[in-house]
Short mmCIF file of C-alpha atoms in Angstrom, two decimals:
data_model
loop_
_atom_site.label_atom_id
_atom_site.label_comp_id
_atom_site.label_asym_id
_atom_site.label_seq_id
_atom_site.Cartn_x
_atom_site.Cartn_y
_atom_site.Cartn_z
CA MET A 17 175.52 89.38 79.18
CA MET A 18 177.55 88.06 82.09
CA LYS A 19 179.23 84.69 81.57
CA VAL A 20 181.04 82.39 83.97
CA SER A 21 184.28 81.03 82.59
CA LYS A 22 184.44 77.35 81.70
CA GLY A 23 187.52 77.10 83.90
CA TYR A 24 185.48 77.91 86.96
CA VAL A 25 182.77 75.45 86.06
CA ARG A 26 185.23 72.63 85.42
CA ARG A 27 186.64 73.04 88.92
CA ILE A 28 183.35 71.89 90.40
CA ASP A 29 182.20 68.36 89.66
CA LYS A 30 178.61 67.61 88.74
CA GLY A 31 177.80 66.14 92.15
CA ILE A 32 178.78 69.36 93.89
CA ARG A 33 176.90 71.49 91.36
CA LYS A 34 173.79 69.44 91.96
CA ASN A 35 174.00 70.19 95.69
CA MET A 36 174.38 73.87 94.91
CA SER A 37 170.90 74.08 93.46
CA ASP A 38 169.07 73.27 96.70
CA VAL A 39 169.97 75.23 99.84
CA ILE A 40 172.56 78.02 100.02
CA LEU A 41 173.71 79.66 103.25
CA PHE A 42 175.34 83.09 102.96
CA ASP A 43 177.62 84.84 105.39
CA LEU A 44 176.75 88.56 105.75
CA ASP A 45 179.84 90.70 106.38
CA GLY A 46 182.23 90.55 103.44
CA THR A 47 179.91 88.33 101.42
CA LEU A 48 176.62 90.18 100.96
CA THR A 49 177.60 93.60 102.31
CA ASP A 50 180.81 95.55 102.72
CA SER A 51 180.45 96.26 106.42
CA GLY A 52 184.15 96.76 107.04
CA PRO A 53 184.16 100.56 107.49
CA GLY A 54 181.41 100.47 110.11
CA ILE A 55 182.91 97.52 111.99
CA ILE A 56 186.41 98.99 112.00
CA LYS A 57 185.24 102.39 113.25
CA CYS A 58 183.28 100.70 116.04
CA VAL A 59 186.31 98.60 116.99
CA GLN A 60 188.39 101.79 117.13
CA TYR A 61 185.71 103.35 119.32
CA ALA A 62 185.86 100.37 121.70
CA LEU A 63 189.66 100.23 121.77
CA ASN A 64 189.84 103.96 122.51
CA TYR A 65 187.49 103.44 125.42
CA MET A 66 189.61 100.54 126.71
CA GLY A 67 192.77 102.65 126.54
CA LYS A 68 194.32 100.85 123.56
CA PRO A 69 193.73 103.16 120.59
CA GLU A 70 194.49 101.90 117.09
CA LYS A 71 194.52 104.38 114.18
CA ASP A 72 195.63 101.94 111.48
CA ALA A 73 192.34 100.69 110.02
CA ASP A 74 194.08 98.00 107.96
CA ARG A 75 195.27 96.26 111.13
CA LEU A 76 191.65 95.96 112.25
CA ARG A 77 190.37 94.18 109.13
CA CYS A 78 190.69 90.92 111.05
CA PHE A 79 187.59 91.94 113.05
CA VAL A 80 185.34 91.70 109.98
CA GLY A 81 183.63 88.32 110.15
CA PRO A 82 184.93 86.33 113.14
CA PRO A 83 183.37 86.56 116.65
CA LEU A 84 184.31 89.80 118.36
CA HIS A 85 185.07 88.24 121.73
CA GLU A 86 187.90 86.07 120.43
CA GLU A 87 189.26 88.84 118.19
CA PHE A 88 189.44 91.39 121.02
CA MET A 89 191.26 88.88 123.21
CA GLU A 90 193.72 87.92 120.47
CA PHE A 91 194.31 91.39 119.02
CA ALA A 92 194.47 93.47 122.19
CA GLY A 93 195.41 90.81 124.74
CA PHE A 94 192.21 91.39 126.70
CA THR A 95 190.92 89.04 129.35
CA SER A 96 187.48 87.55 128.76
CA GLU A 97 185.91 90.18 131.02
CA GLU A 98 187.73 93.02 129.23
CA ALA A 99 186.62 91.62 125.87
CA ASP A 100 183.01 91.66 127.07
CA GLN A 101 183.43 95.30 128.11
CA ALA A 102 184.93 96.16 124.72
CA ILE A 103 182.02 94.46 122.95
CA GLU A 104 179.59 96.52 125.00
CA GLN A 105 181.28 99.73 123.82
CA TYR A 106 181.45 98.42 120.26
CA ARG A 107 177.70 97.76 120.22
CA GLU A 108 176.95 101.15 121.73
CA ARG A 109 178.21 102.81 118.56
CA TYR A 110 177.31 100.04 116.13
CA SER A 111 173.62 99.86 117.07
CA THR A 112 172.98 103.46 116.06
CA ILE A 113 175.79 104.49 113.69
CA GLY A 114 178.07 101.66 112.60
CA ILE A 115 175.29 99.42 111.37
CA TYR A 116 174.55 101.94 108.60
CA GLU A 117 178.21 102.52 107.64
CA ASN A 118 177.72 99.68 105.23
CA GLU A 119 176.88 98.99 101.59
CA VAL A 120 175.71 96.07 99.48
CA TYR A 121 178.24 94.62 97.07
CA LYS A 122 177.42 95.38 93.44
CA ASN A 123 175.10 92.81 91.80
CA ILE A 124 174.20 91.07 95.09
CA PRO A 125 170.44 91.89 94.80
CA GLU A 126 170.44 90.61 91.22
CA LEU A 127 172.26 87.44 92.26
CA LEU A 128 169.84 86.70 95.10
CA SER A 129 166.84 87.38 92.89
CA PHE A 130 168.28 85.10 90.21
CA LEU A 131 168.91 82.28 92.70
CA LYS A 132 165.38 82.54 94.07
CA GLN A 133 164.00 82.46 90.54
CA GLN A 134 165.90 79.22 90.04
CA GLY A 135 164.09 77.72 93.04
CA LYS A 136 166.87 77.98 95.61
CA THR A 137 166.28 78.12 99.34
CA LEU A 138 168.46 80.91 100.74
CA ALA A 139 169.47 81.61 104.32
CA VAL A 140 171.92 83.82 106.20
CA ALA A 141 174.34 82.36 108.77
CA SER A 142 176.31 85.14 110.44
CA SER A 143 178.30 85.47 113.65
CA LYS A 144 176.98 89.03 113.99
CA PRO A 145 174.12 89.34 116.54
CA GLY A 146 170.87 88.33 114.87
CA VAL A 147 169.11 91.59 115.68
CA PHE A 148 171.79 93.50 113.73
CA VAL A 149 171.72 91.03 110.84
CA GLU A 150 167.96 91.47 110.49
CA GLU A 151 168.28 95.27 110.58
CA VAL A 152 171.01 95.32 107.91
CA LEU A 153 169.03 93.05 105.59
CA ARG A 154 165.83 95.04 106.00
CA HIS A 155 167.69 98.35 105.62
CA PHE A 156 169.05 97.26 102.23
CA ASP A 157 165.80 95.48 101.22
CA LEU A 158 167.50 92.07 101.12
CA ARG A 159 165.47 90.31 103.82
CA LYS A 160 162.80 89.24 101.32
CA TYR A 161 165.20 86.82 99.63
CA PHE A 162 165.94 84.69 102.71
CA ASP A 163 163.79 81.99 104.24
CA VAL A 164 165.80 81.91 107.47
CA VAL A 165 168.20 84.41 109.05
CA VAL A 166 170.36 83.38 112.02
CA GLY A 167 173.01 85.27 113.94
CA SER A 168 174.58 85.12 117.37
CA GLU A 169 172.78 86.15 120.55
CA LEU A 170 173.44 89.43 122.33
CA ASP A 171 174.31 87.52 125.50
CA GLY A 172 177.40 86.11 123.79
CA SER A 173 176.03 82.68 122.99
CA ARG A 174 175.96 81.01 119.56
CA THR A 175 178.96 82.94 118.24
CA ALA A 176 180.82 79.96 116.75
CA LYS A 177 180.12 79.60 113.04
CA GLU A 178 179.25 75.92 113.35
CA ASP A 179 176.65 76.74 116.02
CA VAL A 180 175.05 79.35 113.77
CA ILE A 181 174.97 76.94 110.84
CA GLU A 182 173.44 74.19 112.97
CA GLU A 183 170.67 76.57 114.03
CA VAL A 184 169.95 77.38 110.37
CA LEU A 185 169.74 73.68 109.52
CA LYS A 186 167.43 73.14 112.49
CA ARG A 187 165.06 75.93 111.45
CA LEU A 188 165.03 74.73 107.85
CA LYS A 189 164.46 71.16 109.13
CA ILE A 190 167.23 69.75 106.95
CA SER A 191 169.73 68.59 109.59
CA LYS A 192 169.59 65.10 108.07
CA SER A 193 169.96 66.32 104.48
CA ARG A 194 173.28 68.14 104.64
CA GLU A 195 174.29 66.99 101.19
CA ARG A 196 171.75 69.53 99.88
CA VAL A 197 173.40 72.48 101.63
CA LEU A 198 176.26 74.77 100.61
CA MET A 199 177.88 77.60 102.58
CA VAL A 200 179.19 80.82 100.98
CA GLY A 201 181.61 83.04 102.91
CA ASP A 202 184.68 85.25 102.67
CA ARG A 203 186.88 84.00 105.54
CA SER A 204 188.55 80.75 106.53
CA TYR A 205 186.31 80.93 109.58
CA ASP A 206 183.29 80.37 107.31
CA VAL A 207 184.93 77.44 105.52
CA GLU A 208 186.00 75.74 108.75
CA GLY A 209 182.56 76.24 110.30
CA ALA A 210 180.89 74.69 107.27
CA ARG A 211 183.28 71.71 107.29
CA ALA A 212 182.62 71.17 111.01
CA CYS A 213 178.94 70.79 110.11
CA GLY A 214 179.65 68.45 107.21
CA LEU A 215 178.98 71.06 104.52
CA LEU A 216 180.90 72.18 101.45
CA CYS A 217 181.85 75.85 101.27
CA VAL A 218 182.36 78.27 98.39
CA GLY A 219 184.66 81.18 99.18
CA VAL A 220 184.45 84.74 97.86
CA ALA A 221 187.73 86.59 97.30
CA TYR A 222 186.07 89.99 96.91
CA GLY A 223 185.47 90.13 100.67
CA TYR A 224 187.96 90.33 103.53
CA GLY A 225 189.75 87.02 103.09
CA SER A 226 192.30 86.21 100.37
CA LYS A 227 191.93 83.44 97.80
CA GLU A 228 194.89 81.65 99.41
CA GLU A 229 193.27 81.80 102.85
CA LEU A 230 190.05 80.31 101.53
CA GLN A 231 191.74 77.60 99.45
CA ASN A 232 193.98 76.57 102.35
CA ALA A 233 190.91 76.29 104.59
CA GLY A 234 189.32 73.86 102.13
CA ALA A 235 186.92 75.91 100.00
CA VAL A 236 185.74 73.82 97.05
CA PHE A 237 185.59 76.90 94.85
CA VAL A 238 186.64 80.54 95.17
CA ALA A 239 184.70 83.26 93.35
CA ASP A 240 186.64 86.39 92.44
CA THR A 241 183.48 88.44 91.84
CA VAL A 242 179.79 88.38 92.68
CA GLU A 243 179.08 87.47 89.06
CA ASP A 244 181.11 84.27 89.46
CA LEU A 245 178.60 83.08 92.06
CA LYS A 246 176.15 82.50 89.24
CA VAL A 247 177.61 79.01 89.16
CA LEU A 248 175.65 78.28 92.35
CA ALA A 249 172.48 78.01 90.28
CA LYS A 250 173.77 75.77 87.52
CA LYS A 251 173.28 72.05 87.28
CA ASP A 252 175.37 71.48 84.17
CA GLU A 253 177.84 73.30 81.98
CA GLU A 254 175.46 73.69 79.06
CA GLU A 255 172.90 75.50 81.20
CA THR A 256 175.65 77.73 82.57
CA GLU A 257 176.52 78.93 79.06
CA LYS A 258 172.90 79.48 78.01
CA THR A 259 171.37 81.33 80.95
CA SER A 260 171.83 85.07 81.39
CA PHE A 261 172.35 86.42 84.86
CA TYR A 262 170.21 89.42 83.98
CA LYS A 263 167.50 87.45 82.21
CA SER A 264 164.73 89.51 83.77
CA HIS A 265 164.31 92.54 86.00
CA PRO A 266 164.61 91.88 89.75
CA GLU A 267 161.04 93.13 90.24
CA ASN A 268 159.82 90.35 87.96
CA HIS A 269 161.90 87.84 89.90
CA ARG A 270 160.31 88.95 93.14
CA LYS A 271 156.79 88.79 91.75
CA GLN A 272 157.44 85.32 90.37
CA GLN A 273 158.89 84.28 93.69
CA LYS A 274 155.87 85.55 95.61
CA ALA A 275 153.42 83.95 93.20
CA ARG A 276 155.31 80.66 93.34
CA LYS A 277 155.44 80.78 97.11
CA THR A 278 151.72 81.43 97.38
CA ARG A 279 150.55 78.95 94.73
CA GLY A 280 153.08 76.27 95.52
CA LYS A 281 152.61 76.02 99.27
CA VAL A 282 149.00 76.99 99.91
CA SER A 283 145.88 77.65 97.87
CA TRP A 284 144.46 81.14 97.45
CA GLN A 285 141.52 80.11 99.61
CA ARG A 286 143.85 79.01 102.39
CA MET A 287 145.90 82.19 102.09
CA ILE A 288 142.80 84.40 102.31
CA TRP A 289 141.51 82.49 105.32
CA ASP A 290 144.91 82.60 106.99
CA ILE A 291 144.95 86.40 106.73
CA LEU A 292 141.27 87.03 107.48
CA SER A 293 140.63 84.49 110.24
CA PRO A 294 141.80 86.72 113.15
CA MET A 295 139.41 89.44 111.96
CA VAL A 296 136.60 86.88 111.66
CA VAL A 297 137.26 85.72 115.23
CA HIS A 298 137.11 89.33 116.44
CA PHE A 299 133.90 90.01 114.51
CA VAL A 300 132.17 86.87 115.81
CA CYS A 301 133.20 87.66 119.38
CA MET A 302 131.92 91.21 119.00
CA LEU A 303 128.63 90.02 117.49
CA VAL A 304 128.01 87.39 120.18
CA ILE A 305 128.98 89.62 123.11
CA SER A 306 126.99 92.60 121.80
CA THR A 307 123.88 90.53 121.11
CA LEU A 308 123.97 88.80 124.49
CA GLY A 309 124.81 91.98 126.36
CA VAL A 310 122.07 94.10 124.81
CA THR A 311 119.50 91.30 125.09
CA ILE A 312 120.26 90.69 128.75
CA ALA A 313 120.29 94.40 129.53
CA GLY A 314 116.96 94.91 127.79
CA LEU A 315 115.30 91.97 129.54
CA PHE A 316 116.76 92.79 132.94
CA TYR A 317 115.56 96.38 133.00
CA ASP A 318 112.30 96.18 131.00
CA GLY A 319 111.45 92.52 130.89
CA ASN A 320 110.39 92.67 127.26
CA GLY A 321 113.68 93.30 125.37
CA GLN A 322 114.51 96.36 123.33
CA GLY A 323 116.27 97.28 120.12
CA TYR A 324 120.04 97.70 120.12
CA MET A 325 120.11 101.49 119.76
CA GLU A 326 117.38 101.98 122.36
CA VAL A 327 119.31 99.96 124.95
CA ILE A 328 122.63 101.65 124.12
CA THR A 329 120.98 105.07 124.31
CA ARG A 330 119.45 104.28 127.68
CA PHE A 331 122.65 102.75 129.05
CA PRO A 332 125.51 104.61 127.29
CA TRP A 333 128.17 102.88 129.39
CA LEU A 334 127.07 99.47 128.10
CA SER A 335 128.88 99.78 124.74
CA SER A 336 132.19 100.41 126.53
CA ILE A 337 131.69 97.38 128.77
CA LEU A 338 130.82 95.18 125.80
CA SER A 339 133.88 96.42 123.88
CA ALA A 340 136.11 95.55 126.83
CA ILE A 341 134.61 92.06 127.21
CA THR A 342 135.03 91.48 123.47
CA ALA A 343 138.67 92.55 123.63
CA LEU A 344 139.39 90.28 126.59
CA LEU A 345 137.77 87.32 124.84
CA VAL A 346 139.72 88.00 121.64
CA ILE A 347 142.99 88.26 123.57
CA PHE A 348 142.21 84.99 125.34
CA LEU A 349 141.43 83.19 122.07
CA LEU A 350 144.26 84.59 119.91
CA ARG A 351 147.14 85.16 122.32
CA SER A 352 148.56 81.66 121.81
CA SER A 353 148.38 82.11 118.01
CA TYR A 354 150.33 85.35 118.29
CA ILE A 355 153.02 83.69 120.41
CA VAL A 356 153.35 80.89 117.84
CA GLU A 357 153.58 83.42 114.97
CA LYS A 358 156.20 85.43 116.84
CA GLU A 359 158.37 82.36 117.36
CA LYS A 360 157.73 81.13 113.82
CA PHE A 361 158.98 84.35 112.20
CA HIS A 362 161.65 85.05 114.85
CA ILE A 363 160.40 88.58 115.41
CA LYS A 364 163.03 90.57 117.30
CA VAL A 365 162.89 94.04 118.84
CA LYS A 366 164.93 96.44 116.70
CA ARG A 367 164.72 99.72 118.56
CA TRP A 368 162.54 100.46 121.59
CA ASN A 369 162.90 102.83 124.53
CA PRO A 370 160.77 105.42 126.40
CA MET A 371 161.52 108.10 123.82
CA MET A 372 160.37 105.78 121.04
CA ALA A 373 157.14 105.15 122.97
CA ALA A 374 156.55 108.89 123.38
CA ALA A 375 157.28 109.46 119.69
CA CYS A 376 154.80 106.73 118.71
CA MET A 377 152.09 108.37 120.80
CA ALA A 378 152.79 111.83 119.38
CA ALA A 379 152.81 110.57 115.79
CA SER A 380 149.56 108.66 116.28
CA ILE A 381 147.71 111.57 117.87
CA GLY A 382 148.97 113.95 115.22
CA LEU A 383 148.01 111.72 112.29
CA GLY A 384 144.62 111.04 113.86
CA LEU A 385 143.93 114.76 114.15
CA VAL A 386 145.14 115.42 110.59
CA CYS A 387 142.90 112.64 109.25
CA THR A 388 139.95 114.10 111.13
CA ARG A 389 140.58 117.57 109.71
CA LEU A 390 140.92 116.22 106.15
CA ILE A 391 137.70 114.21 106.47
CA ASP A 392 135.90 117.28 107.82
CA ALA A 393 137.21 119.41 104.95
CA SER A 394 136.18 116.83 102.34
CA GLY A 395 132.51 117.05 103.25
CA ILE A 396 132.17 113.28 103.62
CA ARG A 397 130.54 113.67 107.02
CA LYS A 398 127.63 115.50 105.37
CA ILE A 399 126.97 112.47 103.19
CA PHE A 400 126.91 110.18 106.21
CA GLU A 401 124.91 112.39 108.57
CA ARG A 402 123.65 109.48 110.68
CA TYR A 403 127.21 108.47 111.54
CA THR A 404 128.11 112.07 112.38
CA GLU A 405 125.13 112.34 114.72
CA ILE A 406 126.09 109.16 116.55
CA ALA A 407 129.83 109.97 116.66
CA ASP A 408 129.27 113.45 118.07
CA HIS A 409 127.52 111.97 121.11
CA SER A 410 129.37 108.66 121.46
CA TYR A 411 131.22 109.61 124.65
CA GLU A 412 128.48 111.70 126.27
CA ASN A 413 127.27 110.80 129.77
CA GLN A 414 129.96 108.16 130.23
CA ASN A 415 132.45 107.80 133.04
CA TRP A 416 135.85 108.82 131.69
CA VAL A 417 137.71 106.24 133.81
CA LEU A 418 135.54 103.51 132.30
CA LEU A 419 136.17 104.87 128.81
CA VAL A 420 139.94 104.95 129.30
CA ILE A 421 140.05 101.37 130.58
CA CYS A 422 137.59 99.86 128.12
CA ILE A 423 138.13 101.87 124.92
CA GLY A 424 141.53 103.43 125.49
CA ILE A 425 143.36 100.36 126.77
CA LEU A 426 141.56 97.03 126.33
CA ALA A 427 139.93 97.67 122.94
CA SER A 428 143.22 99.01 121.55
CA LEU A 429 145.15 95.99 122.79
CA GLY A 430 142.65 93.54 121.29
CA GLU A 431 142.57 95.26 117.91
CA GLU A 432 146.36 95.50 117.63
CA LEU A 433 146.75 91.83 118.47
CA VAL A 434 144.39 91.04 115.59
CA PHE A 435 145.39 93.55 112.90
CA ARG A 436 149.12 94.02 113.44
CA GLY A 437 150.15 91.04 115.57
CA LEU A 438 148.44 88.47 113.33
CA ILE A 439 146.96 89.87 110.09
CA TYR A 440 149.93 92.09 109.18
CA GLN A 441 152.51 89.47 110.09
CA ARG A 442 150.69 86.76 108.13
CA ALA A 443 150.23 89.02 105.11
CA LYS A 444 154.01 89.52 105.04
CA THR A 445 154.50 85.81 104.45
CA TYR A 446 152.58 86.07 101.17
CA PHE A 447 153.29 89.63 99.99
CA ASP A 448 155.94 92.32 100.17
CA THR A 449 155.98 94.52 103.25
CA GLY A 450 154.23 97.41 101.45
CA TRP A 451 151.34 95.22 100.39
CA ALA A 452 151.10 93.73 103.88
CA VAL A 453 150.88 97.24 105.36
CA GLY A 454 148.11 98.14 102.91
CA ILE A 455 146.16 94.92 103.47
CA SER A 456 146.22 95.14 107.26
CA ALA A 457 145.31 98.84 107.17
CA ALA A 458 142.43 98.33 104.72
CA LEU A 459 141.00 95.47 106.79
CA PHE A 460 141.34 97.64 109.89
CA GLY A 461 139.31 100.32 108.11
CA ILE A 462 136.66 97.85 106.91
CA TYR A 463 136.33 96.47 110.42
CA HIS A 464 135.14 99.88 111.65
CA GLY A 465 132.00 99.55 109.55
CA ASN A 466 131.39 102.88 107.80
CA MET A 467 133.03 105.09 105.20
CA VAL A 468 134.10 107.88 107.56
CA GLN A 469 135.75 105.48 109.98
CA PHE A 470 137.17 103.46 107.09
CA LEU A 471 139.17 106.45 105.86
CA TYR A 472 140.23 107.43 109.37
CA ALA A 473 141.16 103.93 110.53
CA THR A 474 142.96 103.02 107.30
CA GLY A 475 145.26 106.02 107.66
CA LEU A 476 146.05 105.11 111.25
CA GLY A 477 146.38 101.45 110.32
CA ILE A 478 149.18 102.31 107.91
CA LEU A 479 151.01 104.19 110.66
CA PHE A 480 150.54 101.38 113.19
CA ALA A 481 151.98 98.79 110.78
CA VAL A 482 154.93 101.05 109.95
CA LEU A 483 155.62 101.52 113.67
CA TYR A 484 155.53 97.76 114.17
CA GLU A 485 157.93 97.23 111.28
CA LYS A 486 160.21 100.04 112.45
CA THR A 487 160.52 98.89 116.07
CA GLY A 488 159.99 95.14 115.83
CA THR A 489 157.67 95.16 118.85
CA LEU A 490 153.87 95.07 119.03
CA ALA A 491 154.13 97.47 121.96
CA ALA A 492 154.67 100.33 119.48
CA PRO A 493 151.30 100.12 117.65
CA VAL A 494 149.53 99.19 120.90
CA ILE A 495 150.78 102.32 122.67
CA ALA A 496 150.10 104.46 119.60
CA HIS A 497 146.55 103.07 119.35
CA MET A 498 145.91 103.64 123.05
CA ALA A 499 147.19 107.20 122.73
CA ILE A 500 144.85 108.21 119.90
CA ASN A 501 141.85 106.53 121.54
CA ILE A 502 142.46 108.24 124.88
CA PHE A 503 143.11 111.55 123.12
CA SER A 504 139.76 111.20 121.34
CA ILE A 505 138.02 110.61 124.68
CA PHE A 506 139.35 113.85 126.14
CA TYR A 507 139.50 115.96 122.98
CA GLU A 508 136.21 117.82 123.48
CA ARG A 509 137.05 118.44 127.13
CA MET A 510 140.45 119.89 126.18
CA VAL A 511 138.93 122.10 123.49
CA ASP A 512 136.26 123.42 125.88
CA ALA A 513 138.89 124.16 128.53
CA LEU A 514 141.10 126.02 126.03
CA ILE A 515 138.25 128.05 124.57
CA LYS A 516 137.48 129.40 128.04
CA ARG A 517 141.03 130.73 128.28
CA VAL A 518 142.08 131.33 124.66
CA ARG A 519 139.94 132.70 121.87
CA PHE A 520 141.32 130.31 119.26
CA GLY A 521 141.45 127.26 121.51
CA GLU A 522 140.80 124.51 118.98
CA PRO A 523 143.22 125.79 116.28
CA LEU A 524 145.85 126.26 118.99
CA LEU A 525 145.42 122.67 120.17
CA THR A 526 145.67 121.46 116.57
CA VAL A 527 148.94 123.34 116.00
CA ILE A 528 150.44 122.04 119.25
CA VAL A 529 149.51 118.45 118.45
CA ILE A 530 150.86 118.64 114.89
CA LEU A 531 154.17 120.11 116.11
CA LEU A 532 154.53 117.32 118.67
CA ALA A 533 153.66 114.78 115.99
CA ALA A 534 156.32 116.23 113.66
CA ALA A 535 158.90 115.94 116.43
CA GLY A 536 157.80 112.36 117.08
CA CYS A 537 158.07 111.42 113.40
CA TYR A 538 161.52 112.99 113.18
CA TYR A 539 162.72 110.96 116.15
CA LEU A 540 161.17 107.76 114.80
CA PHE A 541 162.35 107.92 111.22
CA PHE A 542 165.28 110.32 110.95
CA TYR A 543 167.03 110.82 114.29
CA GLN A 544 170.14 108.78 115.06
CA PRO A 545 172.12 109.63 118.24
CA ASP A 546 175.60 110.96 117.49
CA LEU A 547 178.10 109.25 119.78
CA SER A 548 181.19 110.95 118.38
CA GLU A 549 181.10 113.82 120.86
CA ARG A 550 180.60 111.42 123.74
CA SER A 551 183.52 109.35 122.49
CA GLU A 552 185.82 112.36 122.48
CA LYS A 553 184.77 113.36 126.00
CA SER A 554 185.27 109.82 127.28
CA HIS A 555 188.89 109.65 126.19
CA VAL A 556 190.21 113.15 126.95
CA GLY A 557 193.61 112.84 128.64
#
């Protein structure tokens, strides 16, 4: 059992300890994670590029925590423009390599879980660019503990600690209740920033600042270890002595936190409606547009109306047109909701470039083909013969340009807005990421209306959600969805063309697609550019 010494507790009066139990802001570097090695190597990379190499890593410890711009100017004597250039080189390495040269301090996950179990509101206030802060937290599975995460901007704005803290207070809507808020950090910079905002600050001596530095800056308490931060949760000395830091497993803490969040803020009925409502909107739009379209088409051509299948069979292009109209209506109705959700959850692009887009397309096409082969091998199609009959002729006698525009592009965009842009993102506010992926994928499968398509669409839905989570942009699942839809449109044509030239045309196409998909998955999930060789070439002589 871990215990906090009475000496520590006595150094904090009851009024301060009461404030500690409400809102706690954590610095990142040197407080939650030991990011020093990655930061220092990236600073060395930048200094080498600028012609001022520094091999002594200890001299560069001052870069861990404070804004880079000021540190480059002070340490290397750079002008403001030179500091900006150094930061650009620093980020070149940090964004792909340095960000992962990092580790979580021992017992930090347990501490955060414990604080959340005690009903604390946690946030991160870091001078590191927000996009990097989010990536670090998600990489180490710490993001789930924080209600708000704020960092600086990549354009160089909001680097001062007090500006970051003010943004956190604004997002938490507690700017007028500062007595409830406490800052935790490892450098005098954190203490001074907190004091500038009217907050108390607890220092941590296990980071990159000394106890003397923190005390001189005005920290109300300095923790020597992560375990000492248990005091943040205590309201009185008696409770401090009684409660065990490891009272329950972190998994139980998280489940309790999720259940409390769901039950305490909204009802189950509200939660279900919040998640399902975009799908309901899509379904109603599809039902209304399909009914009106088929009815009008039947009356216009025959004057007496016809059944749905008879009209669709007679006018095969009509289903594509109706799908496109439905998608446009859904986009019109839900676009504003998506924009609000994006701002609400501060969704930021993590990694996106043309190669990522190509990899997303390859992975989607490959998984789609694998799912199709597995479904064929399972014999499920034989059970649902009516579906197979319809599916085999779904694209016959239709203009391929119309299919690409309506099914390949517009329908994909509308569905991704609904299932990943809204349903997946909303599910994440109530459940862990894994559950949110499963929920959005299952609903995507159900939406397709039959068992064969349910299995196929659910598999792809999982991939689309993972791509969204990996890249931080809805463009990833949209492009992946478009790719598999367009591939499906031309699949039979490609197979027929190959068979005329190669005896084993279809197996050959399958092998090619799977190899491309494997390459795409490798690039998406495992490949990280190595800049070390480039660095050496840049500084020869």
